[in-house]
mmCIF file of C-alpha atoms in Angstrom:
data_model
loop_
_atom_site.group_PDB
_atom_site.id
_atom_site.type_symbol
_atom_site.label_atom_id
_atom_site.label_comp_id
_atom_site.label_asym_id
_atom_site.label_seq_id
_atom_site.Cartn_x
_atom_site.Cartn_y
_atom_site.Cartn_z
ATOM 1 C CA MET L 1 -7.692 10.443 -17.614
ATOM 2 C CA TRP L 2 -8.473 6.727 -17.441
ATOM 3 C CA ARG L 3 -7.792 6.313 -21.150
ATOM 4 C CA SER L 4 -4.371 7.945 -20.880
ATOM 5 C CA LEU L 5 -3.385 6.112 -17.682
ATOM 6 C CA ARG L 6 -4.730 2.646 -18.560
ATOM 7 C CA PRO L 7 -1.853 1.420 -20.794
ATOM 8 C CA LEU L 8 0.993 2.522 -18.488
ATOM 9 C CA GLY L 9 2.774 -0.461 -16.960
ATOM 10 C CA ARG L 10 0.133 -2.928 -18.108
ATOM 11 C CA SER L 11 1.149 -6.512 -18.889
ATOM 12 C CA ALA L 12 -0.180 -7.797 -22.195
ATOM 13 C CA ALA L 13 0.071 -11.345 -20.856
ATOM 14 C CA SER L 14 -1.928 -10.947 -17.631
ATOM 15 C CA GLY L 15 -3.877 -7.772 -18.195
ATOM 16 C CA GLY L 16 -2.636 -6.630 -14.780
ATOM 17 C CA TYR L 17 -0.255 -3.849 -13.840
ATOM 18 C CA ARG L 18 3.454 -3.981 -12.990
ATOM 19 C CA ARG L 19 4.102 -0.434 -11.908
ATOM 20 C CA TYR L 20 7.014 -1.004 -9.555
ATOM 21 C CA ALA L 21 8.893 1.760 -7.767
ATOM 22 C CA TRP L 22 11.676 3.530 -9.656
ATOM 23 C CA THR L 23 11.176 1.576 -12.897
ATOM 24 C CA GLY L 24 10.264 2.736 -16.387
ATOM 25 C CA ALA L 25 6.569 2.158 -15.699
ATOM 26 C CA ASP L 26 6.852 4.248 -12.540
ATOM 27 C CA ALA L 27 8.513 7.039 -14.523
ATOM 28 C CA ASP L 28 5.673 6.933 -17.049
ATOM 29 C CA CYS L 29 3.123 7.275 -14.248
ATOM 30 C CA ARG L 30 5.053 10.167 -12.725
ATOM 31 C CA LEU L 31 5.098 11.944 -16.076
ATOM 32 C CA TRP L 32 1.357 11.344 -16.388
ATOM 33 C CA PHE L 33 0.836 12.935 -12.954
ATOM 34 C CA ARG L 34 2.918 15.963 -13.903
ATOM 35 C CA MET L 35 1.046 16.443 -17.160
ATOM 36 C CA GLN L 36 -2.352 16.253 -15.434
ATOM 37 C CA ALA L 37 -1.216 18.783 -12.823
ATOM 38 C CA GLU L 38 0.278 21.200 -15.319
ATOM 39 C CA ALA L 39 -2.840 21.011 -17.497
ATOM 40 C CA ARG L 40 -4.734 22.339 -14.431
ATOM 41 C CA ARG L 41 -2.153 25.092 -13.769
ATOM 42 C CA LEU L 42 -0.917 23.466 -10.571
ATOM 43 C CA ASP L 43 2.630 23.839 -9.280
ATOM 44 C CA VAL L 44 4.350 20.439 -9.289
ATOM 45 C CA GLU L 45 7.217 19.376 -7.061
ATOM 46 C CA THR L 46 8.887 16.118 -6.039
ATOM 47 C CA ASP L 47 9.853 15.996 -2.379
ATOM 48 C CA ARG L 48 13.049 14.595 -0.878
ATOM 49 C CA ASN L 49 11.505 11.100 -0.640
ATOM 50 C CA GLY L 50 10.215 10.918 -4.199
ATOM 51 C CA ASN L 51 6.567 11.770 -3.532
ATOM 52 C CA GLN L 52 4.925 14.071 -6.071
ATOM 53 C CA TRP L 53 2.844 17.095 -5.047
ATOM 54 C CA ALA L 54 0.635 19.334 -7.182
ATOM 55 C CA TRP L 55 -0.266 22.597 -5.434
ATOM 56 C CA LEU L 56 -3.078 25.097 -5.751
ATOM 57 C CA GLY L 57 -2.167 28.023 -3.526
ATOM 58 C CA ASP L 58 0.913 28.660 -1.401
ATOM 59 C CA PRO L 59 2.555 25.371 -0.332
ATOM 60 C CA THR L 60 4.265 27.082 2.602
ATOM 61 C CA ALA L 61 1.127 28.706 4.020
ATOM 62 C CA GLY L 62 0.345 25.705 6.245
ATOM 63 C CA ASP L 63 -3.016 24.118 7.032
ATOM 64 C CA ALA L 64 -3.344 22.730 3.502
ATOM 65 C CA VAL L 65 -6.014 20.225 2.558
ATOM 66 C CA VAL L 66 -4.332 17.341 0.732
ATOM 67 C CA THR L 67 -5.858 14.508 -1.247
ATOM 68 C CA GLY L 68 -4.522 11.784 -3.539
ATOM 69 C CA SER L 69 -3.116 8.278 -3.228
ATOM 70 C CA HIS L 70 -0.523 6.283 -5.231
ATOM 71 C CA LEU L 71 0.058 5.045 -8.784
ATOM 72 C CA ASP L 72 2.309 2.019 -8.215
ATOM 73 C CA SER L 73 0.917 -1.521 -8.121
ATOM 74 C CA VAL L 74 1.350 -4.991 -6.726
ATOM 75 C CA PRO L 75 2.514 -7.631 -9.254
ATOM 76 C CA ASP L 76 -0.283 -7.936 -11.838
ATOM 77 C CA GLY L 77 -2.497 -5.642 -9.806
ATOM 78 C CA GLY L 78 -5.737 -3.995 -10.808
ATOM 79 C CA ALA L 79 -6.437 -0.616 -12.361
ATOM 80 C CA PHE L 80 -8.187 1.015 -9.394
ATOM 81 C CA ASP L 81 -6.057 0.385 -6.288
ATOM 82 C CA GLY L 82 -4.266 3.703 -5.848
ATOM 83 C CA PRO L 83 -4.938 5.304 -9.242
ATOM 84 C CA LEU L 84 -8.634 5.794 -8.453
ATOM 85 C CA GLY L 85 -7.633 8.131 -5.616
ATOM 86 C CA VAL L 86 -5.295 10.165 -7.838
ATOM 87 C CA VAL L 87 -7.669 10.364 -10.813
ATOM 88 C CA SER L 88 -10.556 11.261 -8.504
ATOM 89 C CA ALA L 89 -8.487 14.008 -6.880
ATOM 90 C CA PHE L 90 -7.896 15.733 -10.212
ATOM 91 C CA ALA L 91 -11.543 15.197 -11.198
ATOM 92 C CA ALA L 92 -12.748 16.612 -7.866
ATOM 93 C CA LEU L 93 -10.686 19.746 -8.472
ATOM 94 C CA ASP L 94 -12.300 20.043 -11.898
ATOM 95 C CA GLU L 95 -15.705 19.695 -10.239
ATOM 96 C CA LEU L 96 -14.932 22.381 -7.659
ATOM 97 C CA ARG L 97 -13.799 24.783 -10.330
ATOM 98 C CA ALA L 98 -16.978 24.068 -12.275
ATOM 99 C CA ARG L 99 -18.930 24.951 -9.128
ATOM 100 C CA GLY L 100 -17.047 28.233 -8.876
ATOM 101 C CA ALA L 101 -15.575 27.313 -5.497
ATOM 102 C CA SER L 102 -13.282 29.836 -3.799
ATOM 103 C CA PHE L 103 -10.399 28.323 -1.823
ATOM 104 C CA ARG L 104 -9.525 29.663 1.610
ATOM 105 C CA ARG L 105 -6.850 27.026 2.267
ATOM 106 C CA PRO L 106 -4.127 25.647 -0.019
ATOM 107 C CA LEU L 107 -5.031 22.427 -1.813
ATOM 108 C CA ALA L 108 -2.576 19.724 -2.850
ATOM 109 C CA ILE L 109 -2.886 16.499 -4.805
ATOM 110 C CA VAL L 110 -0.250 13.897 -3.952
ATOM 111 C CA ASN L 111 1.140 10.755 -5.554
ATOM 112 C CA PHE L 112 2.955 8.816 -2.839
ATOM 113 C CA GLY L 113 5.854 6.673 -4.019
ATOM 114 C CA ASP L 114 6.183 2.908 -3.540
ATOM 115 C CA GLU L 115 2.991 2.383 -1.564
ATOM 116 C CA GLU L 116 2.592 -1.280 -2.453
ATOM 117 C CA GLY L 117 6.145 -2.357 -1.668
ATOM 118 C CA ALA L 118 6.157 -4.737 -4.642
ATOM 119 C CA ARG L 119 9.817 -4.180 -5.476
ATOM 120 C CA PHE L 120 11.580 -3.768 -2.126
ATOM 121 C CA GLY L 121 9.224 -5.691 0.151
ATOM 122 C CA LEU L 122 8.184 -2.796 2.396
ATOM 123 C CA ALA L 123 4.839 -1.059 1.907
ATOM 124 C CA CYS L 124 4.316 2.718 2.003
ATOM 125 C CA VAL L 125 7.987 3.609 1.641
ATOM 126 C CA GLY L 126 7.304 7.183 0.534
ATOM 127 C CA SER L 127 4.969 8.026 3.400
ATOM 128 C CA ARG L 128 7.022 6.031 5.934
ATOM 129 C CA LEU L 129 10.139 8.023 5.056
ATOM 130 C CA THR L 130 8.284 11.324 5.193
ATOM 131 C CA SER L 131 6.740 10.576 8.590
ATOM 132 C CA GLY L 132 9.978 9.215 10.061
ATOM 133 C CA GLN L 133 8.655 5.670 10.463
ATOM 134 C CA LEU L 134 11.398 4.464 8.105
ATOM 135 C CA THR L 135 14.897 5.789 8.710
ATOM 136 C CA LYS L 136 17.393 6.562 5.990
ATOM 137 C CA GLU L 137 19.663 3.820 7.329
ATOM 138 C CA LYS L 138 16.938 1.170 7.139
ATOM 139 C CA ALA L 139 15.829 2.391 3.723
ATOM 140 C CA TYR L 140 19.376 1.974 2.416
ATOM 141 C CA GLU L 141 19.225 -1.710 3.408
ATOM 142 C CA LEU L 142 16.198 -2.434 1.202
ATOM 143 C CA ARG L 143 16.975 -4.576 -1.864
ATOM 144 C CA ASP L 144 14.884 -5.959 -4.704
ATOM 145 C CA ALA L 145 14.984 -9.529 -6.023
ATOM 146 C CA ASP L 146 17.966 -8.669 -8.232
ATOM 147 C CA GLY L 147 19.993 -7.270 -5.343
ATOM 148 C CA ILE L 148 19.534 -3.645 -6.387
ATOM 149 C CA THR L 149 19.270 -1.383 -3.351
ATOM 150 C CA LEU L 150 16.666 1.325 -2.955
ATOM 151 C CA PRO L 151 19.258 4.131 -3.245
ATOM 152 C CA GLN L 152 20.695 2.549 -6.385
ATOM 153 C CA ALA L 153 17.214 2.370 -7.929
ATOM 154 C CA MET L 154 16.464 5.961 -6.959
ATOM 155 C CA GLU L 155 19.724 7.199 -8.413
ATOM 156 C CA ALA L 156 19.177 5.289 -11.657
ATOM 157 C CA ALA L 157 15.768 6.978 -11.936
ATOM 158 C CA GLY L 158 17.310 10.420 -11.455
ATOM 159 C CA HIS L 159 16.453 10.992 -7.773
ATOM 160 C CA ASP L 160 19.142 11.825 -5.213
ATOM 161 C CA PRO L 161 18.934 9.172 -2.449
ATOM 162 C CA GLU L 162 21.046 11.280 -0.097
ATOM 163 C CA THR L 163 18.047 13.535 0.514
ATOM 164 C CA ILE L 164 15.657 10.883 1.868
ATOM 165 C CA GLY L 165 14.445 10.918 5.449
ATOM 166 C CA GLU L 166 11.893 12.433 7.809
ATOM 167 C CA ASP L 167 10.362 15.583 6.355
ATOM 168 C CA ARG L 168 8.841 17.543 9.216
ATOM 169 C CA GLU L 169 8.618 20.728 7.135
ATOM 170 C CA ARG L 170 6.473 18.857 4.618
ATOM 171 C CA LEU L 171 4.176 17.456 7.296
ATOM 172 C CA ASP L 172 3.762 20.881 8.872
ATOM 173 C CA ARG L 173 2.173 22.087 5.636
ATOM 174 C CA ILE L 174 -0.726 19.637 5.974
ATOM 175 C CA GLY L 175 -3.873 20.485 7.907
ATOM 176 C CA ALA L 176 -5.822 17.435 6.718
ATOM 177 C CA PHE L 177 -5.234 14.526 4.348
ATOM 178 C CA VAL L 178 -8.218 12.757 2.757
ATOM 179 C CA GLU L 179 -7.474 9.672 0.661
ATOM 180 C CA LEU L 180 -10.101 8.180 -1.642
ATOM 181 C CA HIS L 181 -9.668 4.478 -2.404
ATOM 182 C CA VAL L 182 -11.587 1.672 -4.005
ATOM 183 C CA GLU L 183 -12.928 -0.560 -1.238
ATOM 184 C CA GLN L 184 -10.957 -3.782 -0.906
ATOM 185 C CA GLY L 185 -13.878 -5.868 0.230
ATOM 186 C CA ARG L 186 -17.657 -5.989 -0.264
ATOM 187 C CA ALA L 187 -19.048 -4.083 2.715
ATOM 188 C CA LEU L 188 -20.458 -1.263 0.569
ATOM 189 C CA ASP L 189 -21.861 -3.695 -1.950
ATOM 190 C CA LEU L 190 -23.704 -5.467 0.847
ATOM 191 C CA THR L 191 -25.147 -2.207 2.229
ATOM 192 C CA GLY L 192 -25.998 -0.829 -1.209
ATOM 193 C CA ASP L 193 -23.949 2.355 -0.773
ATOM 194 C CA ALA L 194 -21.660 3.818 -3.432
ATOM 195 C CA VAL L 195 -19.367 5.640 -0.983
ATOM 196 C CA GLY L 196 -18.313 5.054 2.622
ATOM 197 C CA VAL L 197 -16.041 6.604 5.246
ATOM 198 C CA ALA L 198 -13.192 4.721 6.953
ATOM 199 C CA SER L 199 -13.205 4.173 10.705
ATOM 200 C CA THR L 200 -10.088 2.077 11.311
ATOM 201 C CA ILE L 201 -7.319 0.136 9.590
ATOM 202 C CA TRP L 202 -6.598 -3.247 11.113
ATOM 203 C CA PRO L 203 -3.138 -3.866 12.558
ATOM 204 C CA HIS L 204 -1.069 -5.776 10.025
ATOM 205 C CA GLY L 205 2.446 -6.764 9.072
ATOM 206 C CA ARG L 206 4.791 -8.891 6.998
ATOM 207 C CA TRP L 207 7.021 -11.643 8.359
ATOM 208 C CA ARG L 208 9.743 -13.559 6.483
ATOM 209 C CA TYR L 209 10.171 -17.243 7.323
ATOM 210 C CA ASP L 210 13.506 -18.823 6.331
ATOM 211 C CA PHE L 211 13.431 -22.638 6.429
ATOM 212 C CA HIS L 212 16.988 -24.040 6.088
ATOM 213 C CA GLY L 213 17.358 -27.719 5.194
ATOM 214 C CA GLU L 214 19.820 -29.787 3.158
ATOM 215 C CA ALA L 215 19.996 -29.924 -0.623
ATOM 216 C CA ASN L 216 20.142 -33.433 -2.038
ATOM 217 C CA HIS L 217 19.104 -35.584 -4.988
ATOM 218 C CA ALA L 218 15.329 -35.964 -5.301
ATOM 219 C CA GLY L 219 15.609 -39.419 -6.862
ATOM 220 C CA THR L 220 18.233 -41.112 -4.703
ATOM 221 C CA THR L 221 17.737 -39.752 -1.186
ATOM 222 C CA ARG L 222 15.526 -41.897 1.014
ATOM 223 C CA LEU L 223 12.561 -40.057 2.532
ATOM 224 C CA VAL L 224 13.761 -40.919 6.015
ATOM 225 C CA ASP L 225 17.175 -39.334 5.283
ATOM 226 C CA ARG L 226 15.852 -36.029 4.010
ATOM 227 C CA ARG L 227 15.942 -32.596 5.647
ATOM 228 C CA ASP L 228 13.377 -31.080 3.302
ATOM 229 C CA PRO L 229 12.374 -27.518 4.247
ATOM 230 C CA MET L 230 9.479 -27.586 1.793
ATOM 231 C CA LEU L 231 7.594 -29.958 4.088
ATOM 232 C CA THR L 232 7.913 -27.593 7.035
ATOM 233 C CA TYR L 233 6.958 -24.643 4.883
ATOM 234 C CA ALA L 234 3.849 -26.443 3.608
ATOM 235 C CA GLU L 235 2.781 -27.350 7.133
ATOM 236 C CA THR L 236 3.296 -23.726 8.176
ATOM 237 C CA VAL L 237 1.051 -22.502 5.361
ATOM 238 C CA LEU L 238 -1.700 -24.768 6.700
ATOM 239 C CA ALA L 239 -1.014 -23.569 10.244
ATOM 240 C CA ALA L 240 -1.448 -19.959 9.108
ATOM 241 C CA ARG L 241 -4.888 -20.729 7.706
ATOM 242 C CA ARG L 242 -5.849 -22.636 10.847
ATOM 243 C CA GLU L 243 -4.695 -19.917 13.274
ATOM 244 C CA ALA L 244 -6.390 -17.174 11.248
ATOM 245 C CA GLU L 245 -9.701 -19.046 11.235
ATOM 246 C CA LEU L 246 -9.538 -19.549 15.004
ATOM 247 C CA ALA L 247 -8.947 -15.821 15.622
ATOM 248 C CA GLY L 248 -11.325 -14.414 13.019
ATOM 249 C CA ALA L 249 -8.310 -12.899 11.261
ATOM 250 C CA VAL L 250 -6.590 -13.333 7.897
ATOM 251 C CA ALA L 251 -3.130 -14.719 7.162
ATOM 252 C CA THR L 252 -1.513 -15.491 3.832
ATOM 253 C CA PHE L 253 1.793 -16.852 2.571
ATOM 254 C CA GLY L 254 1.674 -15.150 -0.809
ATOM 255 C CA LYS L 255 5.330 -15.104 -1.840
ATOM 256 C CA ILE L 256 7.974 -17.838 -1.848
ATOM 257 C CA SER L 257 11.535 -18.372 -3.040
ATOM 258 C CA VAL L 258 13.314 -21.715 -3.206
ATOM 259 C CA GLU L 259 16.997 -22.652 -3.452
ATOM 260 C CA PRO L 260 18.392 -24.260 -5.536
ATOM 261 C CA ASN L 261 14.949 -24.350 -7.205
ATOM 262 C CA GLY L 262 15.507 -27.481 -9.267
ATOM 263 C CA VAL L 263 12.805 -29.992 -10.154
ATOM 264 C CA ASN L 264 15.036 -32.929 -9.189
ATOM 265 C CA ALA L 265 16.615 -31.309 -6.130
ATOM 266 C CA ILE L 266 15.528 -31.301 -2.510
ATOM 267 C CA PRO L 267 15.639 -27.627 -1.489
ATOM 268 C CA SER L 268 18.299 -26.257 0.808
ATOM 269 C CA LEU L 269 16.236 -23.147 1.591
ATOM 270 C CA VAL L 270 12.590 -22.242 1.364
ATOM 271 C CA ARG L 271 11.809 -18.625 2.135
ATOM 272 C CA GLY L 272 8.177 -17.595 2.537
ATOM 273 C CA TRP L 273 6.573 -14.248 3.296
ATOM 274 C CA LEU L 274 3.587 -14.093 5.628
ATOM 275 C CA ASP L 275 1.005 -11.313 5.544
ATOM 276 C CA ALA L 276 -1.255 -11.280 8.603
ATOM 277 C CA ARG L 277 -4.034 -8.897 9.685
ATOM 278 C CA ALA L 278 -6.665 -8.825 12.413
ATOM 279 C CA ALA L 279 -9.325 -6.507 13.784
ATOM 280 C CA ASP L 280 -7.387 -5.880 17.003
ATOM 281 C CA GLN L 281 -3.886 -6.230 18.368
ATOM 282 C CA GLY L 282 -4.649 -9.164 20.658
ATOM 283 C CA ALA L 283 -6.029 -11.262 17.830
ATOM 284 C CA LEU L 284 -3.072 -10.465 15.566
ATOM 285 C CA ASP L 285 -0.579 -11.339 18.319
ATOM 286 C CA ALA L 286 -2.333 -14.667 18.872
ATOM 287 C CA VAL L 287 -2.232 -15.513 15.170
ATOM 288 C CA ILE L 288 1.451 -14.653 14.774
ATOM 289 C CA ALA L 289 2.447 -16.539 17.924
ATOM 290 C CA GLY L 290 0.428 -19.601 16.894
ATOM 291 C CA ILE L 291 1.952 -19.713 13.416
ATOM 292 C CA GLU L 292 5.509 -19.361 14.677
ATOM 293 C CA THR L 293 5.035 -21.970 17.416
ATOM 294 C CA SER L 294 3.690 -24.461 14.908
ATOM 295 C CA ALA L 295 6.495 -23.699 12.443
ATOM 296 C CA ARG L 296 9.192 -24.200 15.086
ATOM 297 C CA ASP L 297 7.638 -27.456 16.278
ATOM 298 C CA LYS L 298 7.507 -28.833 12.724
ATOM 299 C CA ALA L 299 11.011 -27.551 11.963
ATOM 300 C CA ALA L 300 12.408 -29.364 14.989
ATOM 301 C CA ALA L 301 10.662 -32.576 13.983
ATOM 302 C CA HIS L 302 12.090 -32.432 10.433
ATOM 303 C CA GLY L 303 15.605 -31.260 11.340
ATOM 304 C CA ILE L 304 15.051 -27.821 9.788
ATOM 305 C CA ASP L 305 16.591 -24.585 11.012
ATOM 306 C CA LEU L 306 14.105 -21.706 11.115
ATOM 307 C CA ALA L 307 14.606 -17.943 11.241
ATOM 308 C CA VAL L 308 11.670 -15.526 11.458
ATOM 309 C CA VAL L 309 12.100 -11.831 10.663
ATOM 310 C CA ARG L 310 9.423 -9.172 10.983
ATOM 311 C CA GLU L 311 9.938 -7.006 7.918
ATOM 312 C CA SER L 312 7.165 -4.475 8.469
ATOM 313 C CA TYR L 313 4.403 -3.730 10.922
ATOM 314 C CA THR L 314 1.619 -1.175 11.245
ATOM 315 C CA PRO L 315 -0.434 -0.969 14.456
ATOM 316 C CA VAL L 316 -4.173 -0.353 14.446
ATOM 317 C CA VAL L 317 -5.097 3.027 12.953
ATOM 318 C CA GLU L 318 -8.076 4.790 14.472
ATOM 319 C CA PHE L 319 -8.808 7.702 12.158
ATOM 320 C CA ARG L 320 -9.388 10.925 14.071
ATOM 321 C CA HIS L 321 -13.019 10.989 15.057
ATOM 322 C CA ALA L 322 -13.476 14.722 14.533
ATOM 323 C CA LEU L 323 -12.332 14.611 10.897
ATOM 324 C CA ARG L 324 -14.119 11.316 10.247
ATOM 325 C CA ASP L 325 -17.363 12.708 11.647
ATOM 326 C CA GLU L 326 -16.932 15.896 9.608
ATOM 327 C CA LEU L 327 -16.702 13.810 6.431
ATOM 328 C CA VAL L 328 -19.913 12.010 7.349
ATOM 329 C CA ARG L 329 -21.615 15.362 7.999
ATOM 330 C CA LEU L 330 -20.395 16.815 4.692
ATOM 331 C CA LEU L 331 -21.836 13.776 2.919
ATOM 332 C CA GLY L 332 -25.263 14.354 4.390
ATOM 333 C CA GLY L 333 -24.901 12.134 7.425
ATOM 334 C CA LYS L 334 -25.776 8.995 5.502
ATOM 335 C CA ALA L 335 -22.392 7.547 4.504
ATOM 336 C CA PRO L 336 -21.660 4.238 6.268
ATOM 337 C CA VAL L 337 -18.546 4.101 8.447
ATOM 338 C CA LEU L 338 -16.488 0.940 8.060
ATOM 339 C CA GLY L 339 -13.128 -0.547 8.946
ATOM 340 C CA THR L 340 -10.672 -2.165 6.552
ATOM 341 C CA GLY L 341 -7.938 -4.771 6.620
ATOM 342 C CA ALA L 342 -5.908 -3.004 3.927
ATOM 343 C CA GLY L 343 -3.044 -0.620 4.662
ATOM 344 C CA HIS L 344 -2.812 2.850 3.123
ATOM 345 C CA ASP L 345 -0.638 5.962 3.136
ATOM 346 C CA ALA L 346 -3.413 7.663 5.125
ATOM 347 C CA GLY L 347 -2.828 5.126 7.875
ATOM 348 C CA ILE L 348 0.906 5.806 7.948
ATOM 349 C CA LEU L 349 0.418 9.578 8.076
ATOM 350 C CA SER L 350 -2.312 9.384 10.723
ATOM 351 C CA ALA L 351 0.214 9.558 13.553
ATOM 352 C CA ALA L 352 1.546 12.880 12.253
ATOM 353 C CA VAL L 353 -1.401 14.719 10.634
ATOM 354 C CA PRO L 354 -5.217 14.462 10.690
ATOM 355 C CA THR L 355 -6.209 11.876 8.078
ATOM 356 C CA ALA L 356 -9.422 10.351 6.778
ATOM 357 C CA MET L 357 -10.505 8.050 3.969
ATOM 358 C CA LEU L 358 -13.362 7.608 1.538
ATOM 359 C CA PHE L 359 -14.123 4.222 -0.005
ATOM 360 C CA VAL L 360 -15.807 3.622 -3.362
ATOM 361 C CA ARG L 361 -17.913 0.493 -3.795
ATOM 362 C CA ASN L 362 -16.232 -2.600 -5.217
ATOM 363 C CA PRO L 363 -19.057 -4.912 -6.377
ATOM 364 C CA THR L 364 -16.985 -8.097 -6.283
ATOM 365 C CA GLY L 365 -14.594 -7.265 -3.449
ATOM 366 C CA VAL L 366 -11.693 -8.401 -5.656
ATOM 367 C CA SER L 367 -8.508 -6.363 -5.334
ATOM 368 C CA HIS L 368 -4.789 -6.818 -6.078
ATOM 369 C CA SER L 369 -5.939 -8.599 -9.231
ATOM 370 C CA PRO L 370 -6.638 -7.682 -12.866
ATOM 371 C CA ALA L 371 -10.303 -8.428 -12.068
ATOM 372 C CA GLU L 372 -10.499 -5.460 -9.672
ATOM 373 C CA PHE L 373 -13.431 -3.267 -10.688
ATOM 374 C CA ALA L 374 -15.559 -0.287 -9.780
ATOM 375 C CA ALA L 375 -18.535 0.848 -11.848
ATOM 376 C CA GLU L 376 -18.328 4.203 -13.590
ATOM 377 C CA ASP L 377 -21.397 5.541 -11.763
ATOM 378 C CA ASP L 378 -19.826 4.677 -8.422
ATOM 379 C CA CYS L 379 -16.522 6.288 -9.431
ATOM 380 C CA VAL L 380 -18.421 9.451 -10.358
ATOM 381 C CA ALA L 381 -20.217 9.310 -7.002
ATOM 382 C CA GLY L 382 -16.801 9.057 -5.366
ATOM 383 C CA VAL L 383 -15.551 12.132 -7.222
ATOM 384 C CA ARG L 384 -18.603 14.126 -6.164
ATOM 385 C CA ALA L 385 -18.248 12.960 -2.562
ATOM 386 C CA LEU L 386 -14.576 13.938 -2.547
ATOM 387 C CA ALA L 387 -15.449 17.308 -4.075
ATOM 388 C CA ASP L 388 -18.077 17.852 -1.358
ATOM 389 C CA VAL L 389 -15.515 17.012 1.318
ATOM 390 C CA LEU L 390 -12.800 19.238 -0.158
ATOM 391 C CA GLU L 391 -15.283 22.083 -0.585
ATOM 392 C CA GLY L 392 -16.306 21.802 3.044
ATOM 393 C CA LEU L 393 -12.733 21.649 4.306
ATOM 394 C CA ALA L 394 -10.905 24.051 1.973
ATOM 395 C CA CYS L 395 -13.397 26.474 0.447
ATOM 396 C CA THR L 396 -15.372 29.454 1.658
#
């Protein structure tokens, strides 16, 4: 499976992946998913929001055990973030069949669409739509960097955008969702464990900062006469680092656009996107408030107009203790339980259905990078752990 999936959407220049929603690379990954499912005699369907489902048993019976993740990527992302959960789901089914397991509940493997939000700026679009956390009206407002709207992209890829929206019937089919994911950090490496169980997902969100100044000639405009939004932006980047350190949180300006974007031109607009996460709501609120206060103070001092827009937000996710504890029991009671600062479809769905997560050791902690890595032995351990969990939840 890795050999067949590895080349899809991979950049020859960076070695990373550019599997963006509703693009050719995304279509290739969707075809790969279908082929893997059909090779295992699973019934494949695409739901109203573009998520793919591969079913063993009656999809309408209810109380299904669902596993899987996503196949899309961040810009120049790694091979494991998302795909490891999908590949492991198919491999765990193979393992269960090899064990001769008999299923008492329906089983589904899912590929959620547009989890990373690399194209339209909003993470977990597929699961947000399904759970009702993203309305059809708001989804229709999403645009990529070229001005193409989400419905236009869906339609171009052969999916009817008129069907998108909350899918209560779909959610009612699910009795439990277990997502396996490569750990995005080094907690397991530090404890020496190959597999862990998730406890919580930190609250996190994305904020867009628009710094409006005045375009002018870079060589003839005196420094004292400038309204340069880049200065305010730069000071805000430093403020984000400072506020995050004070709160024990993380905050990153990882994306920027500049107008008119000329080497010899003072910008008229600098637009930066802030990603901020913290272990609890109070800490995150303090970080966000501190960054915005600093930005507004600096903007006023430099004659810059500032607009701040919260583009997405996910509150703290406390995975249901009963299901989390059952996973630990099924893994022999020895799997460490750990929190994470990364968002996942399991976190989005947690408000609607029982969800849990397994993490596979990442020896370097690097993620969202071509250097992302998990050792083959640990990946195999993850498959066996997932198979043990699915057997305990879905089999007699």
